[in-house]
Short mmCIF file of C-alpha atoms in Angstrom, two decimals:
data_model
loop_
_atom_site.label_atom_id
_atom_site.label_comp_id
_atom_site.label_asym_id
_atom_site.label_seq_id
_atom_site.Cartn_x
_atom_site.Cartn_y
_atom_site.Cartn_z
CA MET A 1 -50.81 -28.85 141.61
CA ASP A 2 -52.08 -26.24 139.12
CA ARG A 3 -50.08 -23.63 140.97
CA LEU A 4 -46.97 -25.77 140.74
CA GLN A 5 -47.44 -26.41 137.05
CA SER A 6 -47.78 -22.73 136.32
CA ASP A 7 -44.69 -22.01 138.45
CA ILE A 8 -42.73 -24.53 136.41
CA ALA A 9 -44.11 -23.11 133.16
CA LYS A 10 -42.99 -19.67 134.30
CA LEU A 11 -39.50 -20.96 135.11
CA MET A 12 -39.37 -22.50 131.67
CA ARG A 13 -40.31 -19.17 130.11
CA ASP A 14 -38.01 -17.02 132.15
CA ASP A 15 -34.99 -19.24 132.70
CA TRP A 16 -34.85 -21.69 129.79
CA GLY A 17 -32.43 -19.57 127.76
CA ARG A 18 -30.19 -18.79 130.68
CA LEU A 19 -29.93 -22.41 131.87
CA LEU A 20 -29.49 -23.70 128.33
CA ALA A 21 -26.70 -21.18 127.70
CA VAL A 22 -24.76 -22.55 130.68
CA LEU A 23 -25.40 -26.17 129.70
CA ILE A 24 -24.24 -25.64 126.11
CA GLY A 25 -21.05 -24.17 127.56
CA ASN A 26 -20.62 -27.34 129.63
CA LEU A 27 -21.62 -29.87 126.98
CA ARG A 28 -20.68 -28.07 123.74
CA ASP A 29 -23.64 -29.65 121.99
CA PHE A 30 -26.89 -27.75 121.38
CA GLN A 31 -29.11 -30.81 120.96
CA PHE A 32 -27.65 -32.75 123.88
CA ALA A 33 -27.98 -29.72 126.14
CA GLU A 34 -31.59 -29.17 125.09
CA ASP A 35 -32.48 -32.83 125.71
CA CYS A 36 -30.93 -32.79 129.17
CA LEU A 37 -32.68 -29.55 130.13
CA SER A 38 -36.03 -30.91 128.93
CA ASP A 39 -35.42 -34.01 131.04
CA ALA A 40 -34.71 -31.81 134.05
CA PHE A 41 -38.01 -29.96 133.61
CA SER A 42 -39.82 -33.31 133.37
CA SER A 43 -38.15 -34.38 136.60
CA ALA A 44 -39.29 -31.16 138.23
CA LEU A 45 -42.91 -31.97 137.41
CA GLU A 46 -42.39 -35.36 139.00
CA HIS A 47 -40.42 -34.40 142.12
CA TRP A 48 -41.50 -30.91 143.10
CA PRO A 49 -45.00 -31.87 144.29
CA ARG A 50 -43.16 -33.50 147.22
CA GLY A 51 -41.32 -30.31 148.04
CA TYR A 52 -40.43 -27.15 146.15
CA PRO A 53 -36.63 -26.67 146.03
CA ARG A 54 -35.08 -23.67 147.74
CA ASN A 55 -33.19 -22.78 144.58
CA PRO A 56 -35.24 -24.02 141.61
CA GLN A 57 -32.84 -22.80 138.87
CA GLY A 58 -29.89 -24.44 140.59
CA TRP A 59 -31.90 -27.64 141.01
CA LEU A 60 -32.76 -27.70 137.31
CA LEU A 61 -29.17 -27.06 136.25
CA GLN A 62 -27.81 -29.72 138.55
CA VAL A 63 -30.37 -32.30 137.45
CA ALA A 64 -29.74 -31.47 133.79
CA ARG A 65 -26.01 -32.02 134.33
CA ARG A 66 -26.67 -35.33 136.09
CA LYS A 67 -28.86 -36.40 133.19
CA ALA A 68 -25.93 -35.60 130.94
CA ILE A 69 -23.54 -37.57 133.13
CA SER A 70 -25.74 -40.66 133.16
CA ARG A 71 -26.29 -40.48 129.41
CA LEU A 72 -22.57 -40.10 128.81
CA ARG A 73 -21.82 -43.00 131.17
CA ARG A 74 -24.13 -45.24 129.23
CA ALA A 75 -22.43 -44.20 126.01
CA ALA A 76 -18.91 -44.03 127.44
CA THR A 77 -17.96 -47.55 126.48
CA ARG A 78 -18.11 -46.75 122.80
CA THR A 79 -17.08 -43.13 122.57
CA LYS A 80 -14.17 -41.10 123.76
CA ALA A 81 -16.41 -38.96 125.92
CA ARG A 82 -14.51 -39.62 129.12
CA PRO A 83 -12.89 -36.21 129.48
CA ASP A 84 -16.34 -34.62 129.28
CA LEU A 85 -17.51 -36.94 131.99
CA ALA A 86 -14.69 -36.08 134.36
CA TYR A 87 -15.28 -32.39 133.74
CA LEU A 88 -19.01 -32.70 134.39
CA MET A 89 -18.50 -34.68 137.54
CA ALA A 90 -16.19 -31.98 138.84
CA LEU A 91 -18.91 -29.43 138.09
CA ASP A 92 -21.50 -31.60 139.80
CA ALA A 93 -19.44 -31.62 142.96
CA GLU A 94 -19.76 -27.82 143.16
CA GLU A 95 -22.73 -26.71 145.20
CA ILE A 96 -25.08 -24.22 143.54
CA GLU A 97 -26.05 -22.20 146.60
CA SER A 98 -28.32 -19.71 144.91
CA GLU A 99 -29.50 -18.52 141.56
CA HIS A 100 -26.67 -15.97 141.58
CA ASP A 101 -24.09 -18.74 141.35
CA ILE A 102 -25.32 -19.51 137.83
CA PRO A 103 -23.30 -17.49 135.33
CA ASP A 104 -25.13 -15.57 132.63
CA GLU A 105 -23.89 -16.92 129.32
CA ARG A 106 -26.82 -15.86 127.15
CA LEU A 107 -24.63 -13.50 125.18
CA ARG A 108 -22.55 -16.48 124.01
CA LEU A 109 -25.74 -18.30 123.11
CA ILE A 110 -27.23 -15.48 121.05
CA PHE A 111 -23.94 -14.77 119.27
CA THR A 112 -23.69 -18.43 118.32
CA ALA A 113 -27.32 -18.80 117.24
CA CYS A 114 -26.97 -15.62 115.15
CA HIS A 115 -23.66 -16.63 113.57
CA PRO A 116 -23.35 -15.20 110.03
CA ALA A 117 -22.49 -18.69 108.71
CA LEU A 118 -26.12 -19.66 109.34
CA ASP A 119 -28.98 -18.73 107.04
CA PRO A 120 -30.80 -15.60 108.33
CA LYS A 121 -34.11 -17.42 108.80
CA THR A 122 -32.30 -20.19 110.65
CA ARG A 123 -30.77 -17.60 112.98
CA ILE A 124 -34.22 -16.34 113.92
CA ALA A 125 -35.64 -19.83 114.43
CA LEU A 126 -32.67 -21.03 116.45
CA THR A 127 -32.75 -17.93 118.64
CA LEU A 128 -36.44 -18.44 119.34
CA ARG A 129 -35.86 -22.12 120.12
CA THR A 130 -32.78 -21.80 122.30
CA LEU A 131 -32.91 -18.41 123.96
CA CYS A 132 -36.68 -17.94 124.19
CA GLY A 133 -37.55 -21.62 124.63
CA LEU A 134 -40.35 -21.48 122.06
CA ALA A 135 -41.37 -24.97 120.96
CA THR A 136 -40.70 -26.06 117.40
CA PRO A 137 -44.42 -26.18 116.43
CA GLU A 138 -44.85 -22.59 117.68
CA ILE A 139 -41.91 -21.40 115.59
CA ALA A 140 -43.20 -23.31 112.57
CA ARG A 141 -46.61 -21.64 112.95
CA ALA A 142 -45.03 -18.21 113.16
CA PHE A 143 -43.32 -18.76 109.80
CA LEU A 144 -46.23 -20.73 108.30
CA ASP A 145 -43.85 -23.64 107.82
CA LYS A 146 -44.64 -27.29 108.26
CA GLU A 147 -43.54 -28.53 111.65
CA ALA A 148 -41.31 -31.19 110.09
CA THR A 149 -39.65 -28.60 107.85
CA MET A 150 -38.89 -26.35 110.81
CA ALA A 151 -37.64 -29.30 112.89
CA GLN A 152 -35.31 -30.20 110.05
CA ARG A 153 -34.05 -26.63 109.75
CA LEU A 154 -33.29 -26.52 113.48
CA ALA A 155 -31.61 -29.93 113.45
CA ARG A 156 -29.47 -28.92 110.48
CA ALA A 157 -28.40 -25.74 112.28
CA LYS A 158 -27.40 -27.61 115.43
CA THR A 159 -25.40 -30.09 113.37
CA LYS A 160 -23.68 -27.32 111.48
CA ILE A 161 -22.73 -25.56 114.71
CA ALA A 162 -21.30 -28.81 116.05
CA LYS A 163 -19.46 -29.90 112.89
CA ALA A 164 -18.45 -26.69 111.15
CA GLY A 165 -16.44 -25.33 114.04
CA ILE A 166 -18.78 -22.44 114.86
CA PRO A 167 -17.39 -21.25 118.20
CA TYR A 168 -19.56 -20.97 121.30
CA ASP A 169 -18.23 -17.57 122.10
CA VAL A 170 -18.65 -13.87 121.85
CA PRO A 171 -16.32 -12.77 119.05
CA GLY A 172 -13.33 -10.60 119.73
CA PRO A 173 -13.54 -6.83 119.24
CA GLN A 174 -12.40 -6.99 115.61
CA ALA A 175 -15.37 -9.21 114.68
CA TRP A 176 -17.77 -7.63 117.16
CA GLU A 177 -19.50 -5.11 114.94
CA PRO A 178 -20.84 -7.31 112.10
CA ARG A 179 -21.81 -10.01 114.57
CA LEU A 180 -23.63 -7.64 116.90
CA THR A 181 -25.39 -6.21 113.86
CA SER A 182 -26.55 -9.74 113.01
CA VAL A 183 -27.84 -10.24 116.57
CA LEU A 184 -29.74 -6.94 116.54
CA THR A 185 -31.15 -7.65 113.09
CA VAL A 186 -32.46 -11.02 114.24
CA ILE A 187 -34.19 -9.44 117.22
CA TYR A 188 -35.64 -6.74 114.96
CA LEU A 189 -36.92 -9.35 112.49
CA ILE A 190 -38.51 -11.38 115.28
CA PHE A 191 -40.34 -8.23 116.37
CA ASN A 192 -41.43 -7.38 112.83
CA GLU A 193 -42.62 -10.91 112.25
CA GLY A 194 -44.92 -10.35 115.21
CA TYR A 195 -45.79 -6.72 114.52
CA SER A 196 -46.63 -6.78 110.83
CA ALA A 197 -49.11 -9.63 111.36
CA SER A 198 -49.05 -10.30 107.64
CA THR A 199 -49.50 -14.01 108.16
CA GLY A 200 -50.01 -16.56 110.90
CA GLU A 201 -51.91 -16.70 114.17
CA ALA A 202 -52.53 -13.58 116.22
CA SER A 203 -51.54 -15.10 119.57
CA ILE A 204 -48.14 -16.22 118.33
CA ARG A 205 -47.63 -12.84 116.71
CA GLY A 206 -48.10 -11.14 120.09
CA THR A 207 -45.67 -13.58 121.69
CA LEU A 208 -43.03 -12.77 119.09
CA CYS A 209 -43.20 -9.04 119.90
CA ASP A 210 -42.85 -9.76 123.61
CA GLU A 211 -39.98 -12.19 123.02
CA ALA A 212 -38.15 -9.66 120.85
CA ILE A 213 -38.45 -7.02 123.57
CA ARG A 214 -37.25 -9.53 126.14
CA LEU A 215 -34.21 -10.36 123.99
CA ALA A 216 -33.45 -6.71 123.36
CA ARG A 217 -33.62 -6.11 127.12
CA ALA A 218 -31.27 -9.04 127.73
CA VAL A 219 -28.71 -7.84 125.19
CA HIS A 220 -29.06 -4.29 126.52
CA SER A 221 -28.39 -5.42 130.07
CA LEU A 222 -25.32 -7.31 128.82
CA CYS A 223 -23.98 -4.43 126.68
CA PRO A 224 -25.47 -1.37 128.41
CA THR A 225 -23.08 1.12 126.81
CA ASP A 226 -23.71 0.23 123.17
CA PRO A 227 -25.95 2.94 121.70
CA GLU A 228 -27.36 0.80 118.88
CA VAL A 229 -28.42 -1.93 121.31
CA ALA A 230 -30.20 0.75 123.33
CA GLY A 231 -31.59 2.20 120.11
CA LEU A 232 -33.12 -1.12 119.17
CA LEU A 233 -34.73 -1.60 122.58
CA ALA A 234 -36.14 1.95 122.46
CA LEU A 235 -37.45 1.37 118.94
CA LEU A 236 -39.24 -1.83 119.90
CA LEU A 237 -40.77 -0.27 123.02
CA LEU A 238 -41.96 2.83 121.16
CA ASN A 239 -43.45 0.82 118.29
CA HIS A 240 -45.05 -1.75 120.54
CA ALA A 241 -46.60 1.08 122.55
CA ARG A 242 -48.86 1.82 119.57
CA SER A 243 -50.14 -1.77 119.27
CA PRO A 244 -53.32 -1.28 121.34
CA ALA A 245 -54.49 1.43 118.91
CA ARG A 246 -53.55 -0.20 115.61
CA LEU A 247 -56.72 -2.16 114.84
CA ASP A 248 -60.39 -1.30 115.24
CA ALA A 249 -63.08 -3.71 116.51
CA SER A 250 -63.61 -5.13 113.02
CA GLY A 251 -59.88 -5.83 112.58
CA THR A 252 -59.24 -2.96 110.16
CA THR A 253 -55.86 -1.24 110.27
CA ILE A 254 -56.18 2.23 111.78
CA PRO A 255 -53.71 4.66 110.20
CA LEU A 256 -51.47 6.59 112.57
CA GLU A 257 -53.39 9.82 111.93
CA LEU A 258 -56.58 8.28 113.35
CA HIS A 259 -55.07 6.48 116.35
CA ASP A 260 -56.77 7.03 119.68
CA ARG A 261 -53.54 8.09 121.38
CA THR A 262 -54.94 7.58 124.86
CA ARG A 263 -54.81 3.86 124.08
CA TRP A 264 -51.06 3.90 123.50
CA ASN A 265 -48.97 2.24 126.19
CA HIS A 266 -47.53 5.32 127.87
CA GLY A 267 -45.35 3.27 130.21
CA HIS A 268 -43.53 1.83 127.22
CA ILE A 269 -43.28 5.29 125.67
CA ARG A 270 -41.71 6.81 128.78
CA GLU A 271 -39.23 3.94 129.04
CA GLY A 272 -38.37 4.02 125.33
CA LEU A 273 -37.83 7.80 125.34
CA ALA A 274 -35.55 7.61 128.38
CA ILE A 275 -33.43 4.82 126.88
CA LEU A 276 -33.18 6.62 123.55
CA LYS A 277 -32.13 9.88 125.18
CA THR A 278 -29.25 8.18 126.99
CA ALA A 279 -28.18 6.40 123.79
CA LEU A 280 -28.22 9.53 121.62
CA ARG A 281 -26.08 11.34 124.17
CA ARG A 282 -23.21 9.02 123.21
CA GLY A 283 -23.07 10.84 119.89
CA ARG A 284 -22.90 7.76 117.66
CA PRO A 285 -26.31 7.56 115.98
CA GLY A 286 -26.93 4.38 113.97
CA PRO A 287 -29.93 3.04 112.06
CA PHE A 288 -31.75 1.71 115.13
CA GLN A 289 -31.31 4.92 117.10
CA LEU A 290 -32.57 6.96 114.15
CA GLN A 291 -35.61 4.72 113.66
CA ALA A 292 -36.30 4.99 117.38
CA ALA A 293 -35.99 8.77 117.09
CA ILE A 294 -38.61 8.71 114.33
CA SER A 295 -40.91 6.64 116.51
CA ALA A 296 -40.22 9.06 119.37
CA VAL A 297 -41.33 12.09 117.35
CA HIS A 298 -44.68 10.37 116.78
CA ALA A 299 -44.91 9.32 120.43
CA GLU A 300 -44.32 12.88 121.64
CA ALA A 301 -46.98 14.47 119.42
CA ALA A 302 -50.25 15.07 121.25
CA ASP A 303 -52.15 14.37 118.04
CA PHE A 304 -51.43 13.82 114.36
CA GLU A 305 -51.65 17.54 113.51
CA ALA A 306 -49.06 18.33 116.15
CA THR A 307 -46.49 15.94 114.61
CA ARG A 308 -43.15 17.65 113.98
CA TRP A 309 -42.88 16.57 110.34
CA ASP A 310 -39.97 18.94 109.71
CA GLU A 311 -38.03 17.13 112.41
CA LEU A 312 -39.00 13.77 110.95
CA ALA A 313 -37.83 14.81 107.48
CA LEU A 314 -34.42 15.72 108.95
CA ILE A 315 -34.09 12.37 110.73
CA TYR A 316 -35.04 10.57 107.53
CA ASP A 317 -32.33 12.52 105.67
CA ARG A 318 -29.79 11.00 108.08
CA LEU A 319 -31.33 7.54 107.95
CA VAL A 320 -31.39 7.39 104.17
CA GLU A 321 -27.66 8.19 104.21
CA LEU A 322 -26.95 5.23 106.50
CA VAL A 323 -29.54 2.87 105.03
CA PRO A 324 -29.93 3.86 101.36
CA THR A 325 -32.80 1.49 100.55
CA PRO A 326 -35.94 2.33 98.55
CA VAL A 327 -38.16 1.54 101.56
CA VAL A 328 -36.40 4.13 103.73
CA ALA A 329 -36.59 6.57 100.81
CA LEU A 330 -40.33 5.92 100.60
CA ASN A 331 -40.83 6.74 104.27
CA ARG A 332 -38.74 9.88 103.81
CA ALA A 333 -41.02 10.93 100.95
CA VAL A 334 -44.05 10.47 103.21
CA ALA A 335 -42.44 12.67 105.88
CA LEU A 336 -41.63 15.31 103.25
CA SER A 337 -45.22 15.22 101.99
CA PHE A 338 -46.53 16.10 105.43
CA ALA A 339 -43.78 18.60 106.19
CA HIS A 340 -43.83 20.50 102.90
CA GLY A 341 -46.88 19.32 100.94
CA PRO A 342 -47.83 16.29 98.85
CA ALA A 343 -46.14 17.65 95.70
CA LEU A 344 -42.69 17.36 97.30
CA GLY A 345 -43.54 13.91 98.57
CA LEU A 346 -44.56 12.74 95.09
CA ALA A 347 -41.38 14.21 93.61
CA ASN A 348 -39.28 12.24 96.09
CA LEU A 349 -40.92 8.85 95.66
CA PRO A 350 -38.21 6.27 94.98
CA GLU A 351 -38.11 3.95 91.99
CA GLY A 352 -38.13 0.18 92.13
CA LEU A 353 -40.99 -0.36 94.57
CA GLU A 354 -43.76 -0.97 92.03
CA HIS A 355 -44.36 -4.44 93.51
CA TYR A 356 -44.67 -3.06 97.02
CA GLN A 357 -48.10 -2.35 98.50
CA SER A 358 -46.98 0.46 100.81
CA PHE A 359 -45.52 2.37 97.86
CA HIS A 360 -48.91 2.54 96.10
CA ALA A 361 -50.76 3.20 99.36
CA ALA A 362 -48.43 6.12 100.17
CA ARG A 363 -48.67 7.48 96.64
CA ALA A 364 -52.46 7.15 96.70
CA ASP A 365 -52.64 9.14 99.91
CA MET A 366 -50.45 11.95 98.51
CA LEU A 367 -52.56 12.12 95.35
CA ARG A 368 -55.73 12.18 97.48
CA ARG A 369 -54.41 15.08 99.52
CA GLN A 370 -53.51 16.88 96.30
CA GLY A 371 -57.11 16.48 95.14
CA ARG A 372 -56.18 14.26 92.16
CA THR A 373 -59.11 11.93 92.80
CA SER A 374 -59.00 9.71 89.75
CA ASP A 375 -55.20 9.20 89.97
CA ALA A 376 -55.64 8.42 93.65
CA ARG A 377 -58.32 5.83 92.87
CA ASP A 378 -56.00 4.08 90.41
CA ALA A 379 -53.20 4.06 92.97
CA TYR A 380 -55.51 2.60 95.66
CA ASP A 381 -56.48 -0.13 93.21
CA GLN A 382 -52.83 -0.92 92.57
CA ALA A 383 -52.18 -1.08 96.32
CA LEU A 384 -55.20 -3.33 96.84
CA ALA A 385 -54.02 -5.72 94.14
CA LEU A 386 -50.84 -6.24 96.17
CA THR A 387 -52.50 -6.57 99.59
CA ARG A 388 -52.39 -9.94 101.29
CA ASN A 389 -53.37 -8.74 104.72
CA GLU A 390 -57.07 -8.46 105.61
CA ALA A 391 -56.70 -5.49 107.96
CA ASP A 392 -54.90 -3.45 105.29
CA ARG A 393 -57.36 -4.46 102.57
CA LEU A 394 -60.32 -3.19 104.62
CA PHE A 395 -58.54 0.10 105.28
CA LEU A 396 -57.51 0.73 101.68
CA GLU A 397 -61.01 -0.05 100.38
CA LYS A 398 -62.47 2.37 102.90
CA ARG A 399 -60.10 5.13 101.77
CA ARG A 400 -60.72 4.46 98.08
CA ASP A 401 -64.49 4.40 98.48
CA ALA A 402 -64.41 7.69 100.40
CA LEU A 403 -62.88 9.50 97.40
CA ILE A 404 -65.29 11.96 95.84
CA MET B 1 -21.57 2.36 115.14
CA SER B 2 -17.94 2.54 116.12
CA ILE B 3 -17.87 -0.55 118.25
CA LEU B 4 -14.38 -1.36 117.05
CA GLY B 5 -11.68 -0.54 119.49
CA ARG B 6 -13.95 -0.60 122.51
CA PRO B 7 -13.07 -3.93 124.08
CA GLU B 8 -14.00 -2.75 127.57
CA ARG B 9 -17.48 -4.15 127.06
CA LEU B 10 -16.27 -7.70 126.83
CA PRO B 11 -14.97 -8.54 130.31
CA THR B 12 -18.45 -9.56 131.51
CA VAL B 13 -18.16 -12.39 129.03
CA ALA B 14 -14.54 -13.27 129.70
CA ALA B 15 -15.44 -13.73 133.35
CA THR B 16 -18.12 -16.29 132.55
CA THR B 17 -15.90 -18.49 130.38
CA ALA B 18 -14.27 -19.82 133.52
CA THR B 19 -16.96 -22.50 133.70
CA ASP B 20 -15.57 -24.44 130.79
CA THR B 21 -11.88 -24.87 130.95
CA ARG B 22 -11.29 -27.53 128.33
CA ASP B 23 -8.42 -27.11 125.89
CA GLU B 24 -9.28 -25.38 122.67
CA ASN B 25 -8.58 -28.03 120.04
CA THR B 26 -7.86 -26.95 116.52
CA MET B 27 -9.53 -28.40 113.46
CA LYS B 28 -8.63 -28.54 109.80
CA PHE B 29 -10.50 -26.60 107.17
CA LEU B 30 -10.36 -26.78 103.39
CA ALA B 31 -10.68 -23.42 101.65
CA LEU B 32 -11.76 -24.02 98.05
CA ILE B 33 -10.99 -21.06 95.83
CA TYR B 34 -13.50 -20.35 93.04
CA ASP B 35 -12.85 -17.50 90.63
CA PRO B 36 -13.92 -16.60 87.07
CA GLU B 37 -11.08 -17.77 84.84
CA GLY B 38 -9.07 -15.22 82.90
CA ASN B 39 -9.61 -12.70 85.65
CA ASN B 40 -6.04 -12.55 86.75
CA ASP B 41 -4.20 -13.68 83.62
CA PHE B 42 -1.42 -11.16 83.75
CA ALA B 43 1.65 -11.55 81.55
CA PRO B 44 4.54 -12.89 83.63
CA GLY B 45 6.99 -10.13 84.31
CA SER B 46 4.39 -7.35 84.00
CA PRO B 47 3.89 -5.08 87.01
CA GLU B 48 0.31 -6.39 87.40
CA PHE B 49 1.62 -9.96 87.52
CA GLU B 50 4.24 -9.05 90.10
CA ALA B 51 1.67 -7.26 92.24
CA TYR B 52 -0.79 -10.16 92.00
CA MET B 53 1.78 -12.83 92.84
CA GLY B 54 3.06 -10.64 95.63
CA GLN B 55 -0.37 -10.83 97.29
CA TRP B 56 -0.30 -14.63 97.22
CA MET B 57 3.21 -14.76 98.59
CA ALA B 58 2.29 -12.36 101.37
CA LEU B 59 -0.71 -14.53 102.24
CA ASP B 60 1.39 -17.72 102.34
CA GLU B 61 3.81 -15.93 104.59
CA ALA B 62 1.04 -14.72 106.91
CA LEU B 63 -0.56 -18.18 107.12
CA LYS B 64 2.77 -19.81 108.00
CA GLU B 65 3.55 -17.06 110.49
CA ALA B 66 0.22 -17.68 112.24
CA GLY B 67 0.88 -21.43 112.30
CA VAL B 68 -2.36 -22.26 110.47
CA TYR B 69 -0.84 -23.28 107.11
CA VAL B 70 -1.08 -27.00 106.37
CA GLY B 71 -0.98 -26.97 102.58
CA GLY B 72 -2.24 -25.28 99.46
CA GLU B 73 -1.82 -25.38 95.71
CA ALA B 74 -3.00 -23.56 92.61
CA LEU B 75 -4.54 -25.49 89.72
CA GLN B 76 -4.01 -25.36 85.97
CA PRO B 77 -7.05 -23.87 84.18
CA SER B 78 -10.22 -25.94 83.95
CA SER B 79 -9.60 -26.53 80.23
CA THR B 80 -6.95 -29.04 81.33
CA ALA B 81 -9.43 -31.02 83.43
CA THR B 82 -10.47 -34.61 82.78
CA ARG B 83 -13.38 -36.30 84.48
CA VAL B 84 -13.21 -40.00 85.11
CA ARG B 85 -15.94 -42.40 86.16
CA VAL B 86 -16.58 -46.11 86.09
CA ARG B 87 -20.05 -47.31 85.16
CA GLY B 88 -20.85 -50.99 84.95
CA GLY B 89 -17.17 -51.79 85.17
CA LYS B 90 -16.44 -49.60 82.18
CA GLN B 91 -14.15 -46.64 82.55
CA GLU B 92 -15.28 -43.38 80.94
CA THR B 93 -13.34 -40.18 80.61
CA MET B 94 -14.60 -36.75 79.67
CA ASP B 95 -12.67 -33.77 78.44
CA GLY B 96 -12.96 -30.42 80.26
CA PRO B 97 -13.71 -27.63 80.78
CA PHE B 98 -16.93 -28.23 82.67
CA ALA B 99 -18.40 -24.78 82.59
CA GLU B 100 -21.56 -25.19 84.65
CA THR B 101 -20.77 -21.90 86.31
CA LYS B 102 -18.57 -18.96 85.54
CA GLU B 103 -16.52 -19.51 88.66
CA GLN B 104 -14.10 -22.41 88.49
CA LEU B 105 -12.09 -24.15 91.16
CA GLY B 106 -8.67 -22.58 90.88
CA GLY B 107 -6.85 -23.74 93.98
CA TYR B 108 -7.11 -24.60 97.63
CA TYR B 109 -5.63 -24.20 101.07
CA VAL B 110 -5.79 -26.54 104.02
CA LEU B 111 -5.76 -24.52 107.23
CA ASP B 112 -5.50 -25.63 110.83
CA CYS B 113 -7.68 -23.22 112.81
CA LYS B 114 -9.21 -22.75 116.23
CA ASN B 115 -12.72 -22.47 114.81
CA LEU B 116 -14.79 -21.38 111.82
CA ASP B 117 -14.36 -17.70 112.64
CA GLU B 118 -10.60 -18.00 112.33
CA ALA B 119 -10.92 -20.00 109.10
CA ILE B 120 -13.24 -17.33 107.66
CA LYS B 121 -10.81 -14.61 108.68
CA TYR B 122 -8.00 -16.19 106.65
CA ALA B 123 -10.29 -17.16 103.75
CA ALA B 124 -11.25 -13.51 103.40
CA MET B 125 -7.56 -12.68 102.91
CA ILE B 126 -7.22 -14.89 99.81
CA PRO B 127 -6.49 -12.47 96.92
CA VAL B 128 -9.55 -13.40 94.84
CA HIS B 129 -12.00 -12.17 97.51
CA GLU B 130 -13.15 -9.25 95.34
CA THR B 131 -14.00 -11.34 92.25
CA GLY B 132 -14.49 -14.92 93.37
CA THR B 133 -15.86 -17.02 96.20
CA ILE B 134 -14.11 -19.07 98.84
CA GLU B 135 -15.93 -22.12 100.17
CA VAL B 136 -14.79 -23.09 103.65
CA ARG B 137 -15.45 -26.63 104.83
CA PRO B 138 -14.19 -28.50 107.85
CA LEU B 139 -12.34 -31.74 107.11
CA LEU B 140 -13.91 -34.86 108.52
CA ASP B 141 -11.83 -36.07 111.44
CA LEU B 142 -11.61 -39.81 110.78
CA SER B 143 -9.90 -40.56 114.08
CA GLU B 144 -13.10 -39.52 115.88
CA MET B 145 -15.08 -42.07 113.90
CA MET B 146 -12.53 -44.82 114.53
CA ASP B 147 -12.79 -44.32 118.29
CA ALA B 148 -16.55 -44.58 118.23
#
């Protein structure tokens, strides 16, 4: 029984998004499709103890469709749902021989959930709910929202998709670029939500990183020739590879220069480097490829001293051209400070980040390396005043108190 | 990121759409045109006026050509507006303009489109896109409610 339950839980994890994507295509209604798929999983718990089906995904899809048919039949007297019913019954008559008979429509699902007509936070939540199958309470916890608030947000999104004429489709080539950018940004934000660990529960944070990598893999397998999709996947793998070395036993952030690099996930690094190399060969570098390249330079250095800061500074020059934001400029200044000395780093610090903890932390570190102890102490204090994350607070205090 | 003009990546998707073969119904959208007033007050007959009106005429033409045009009008300025309400059986009127925001409703189109993406595509062609805002909303299909 336990074995069966964990098998079903695994199916739910691995196949929820794929089955839901097909069902939404059939039913054209996010909520209805979700309800029917949930019903099918409940039926599985009930029926499978008597015999595990030969083709579990096909079984689930077929049962979900039959749930839809019987619900529509019950409602058919008072709605004009009859054409749907005929269409579904025709589908039901088709045998699903194996898992391979189920089309992969996840790209349609993610393009719809990440539609630019939806609020960016809604896009993330809806993607986690539909494609990753995360439960509403889990998503609410990840964003530190009340469960009811998150449920409302999701319900509103599903209604808007149904009523506002948001198509369940991958856009045509002319609309492809901004929409794909939205999809990649959502995946990136899901990862960051998990990686930065600024708020929320640790276990959910880890799940978010894994889910983001899973999504990036899915999109990459669906658009294998797009270099930015590959760039994103490489970036996530290379960053996630450093996770095991990012915190010490007391939960203090360990800066990159003090990482125990043997603890990095070298499998992820190898995979990320290979994917990035293939992507860069297409000669169309974009922001995700460049960020992955930055991560790759760190991954390839045997230790902090061996980091090719000159190379990093050059990549940041390109990145700041494509993404001219103060945060990118700040990271470029850090690279310059290591490549050519803290004075150049300080001279290149951007304006407008006075409310941003990392700005003061970076500045403090440059001042410390320049030997300007009292200025450095002030800068650490400013950074600490803006710190909301325990791991960072412990680290910054340690650095400040070590100043002589 | 030159993804444009590389449609060869899409066939994987086209192949999967075979599972739902229902007709693509169109739906009606209202495009409400908000723009700061005075923005485009060119003297009739001036080259600026001709150029500006030319853009609207070209848009009307394009909408009709595409078969999405249902209707559309421009409004007199908001200073000509009157608000009417009835409270406790008593009719009240108020004189405009009602300048809660800088942008004022200046006109509208009703468009018959395949989906929101198509409606957004045409809304973005409305000549005030650089200065104003277009709000796109689907019309409520009353026939659907009657059948229920």
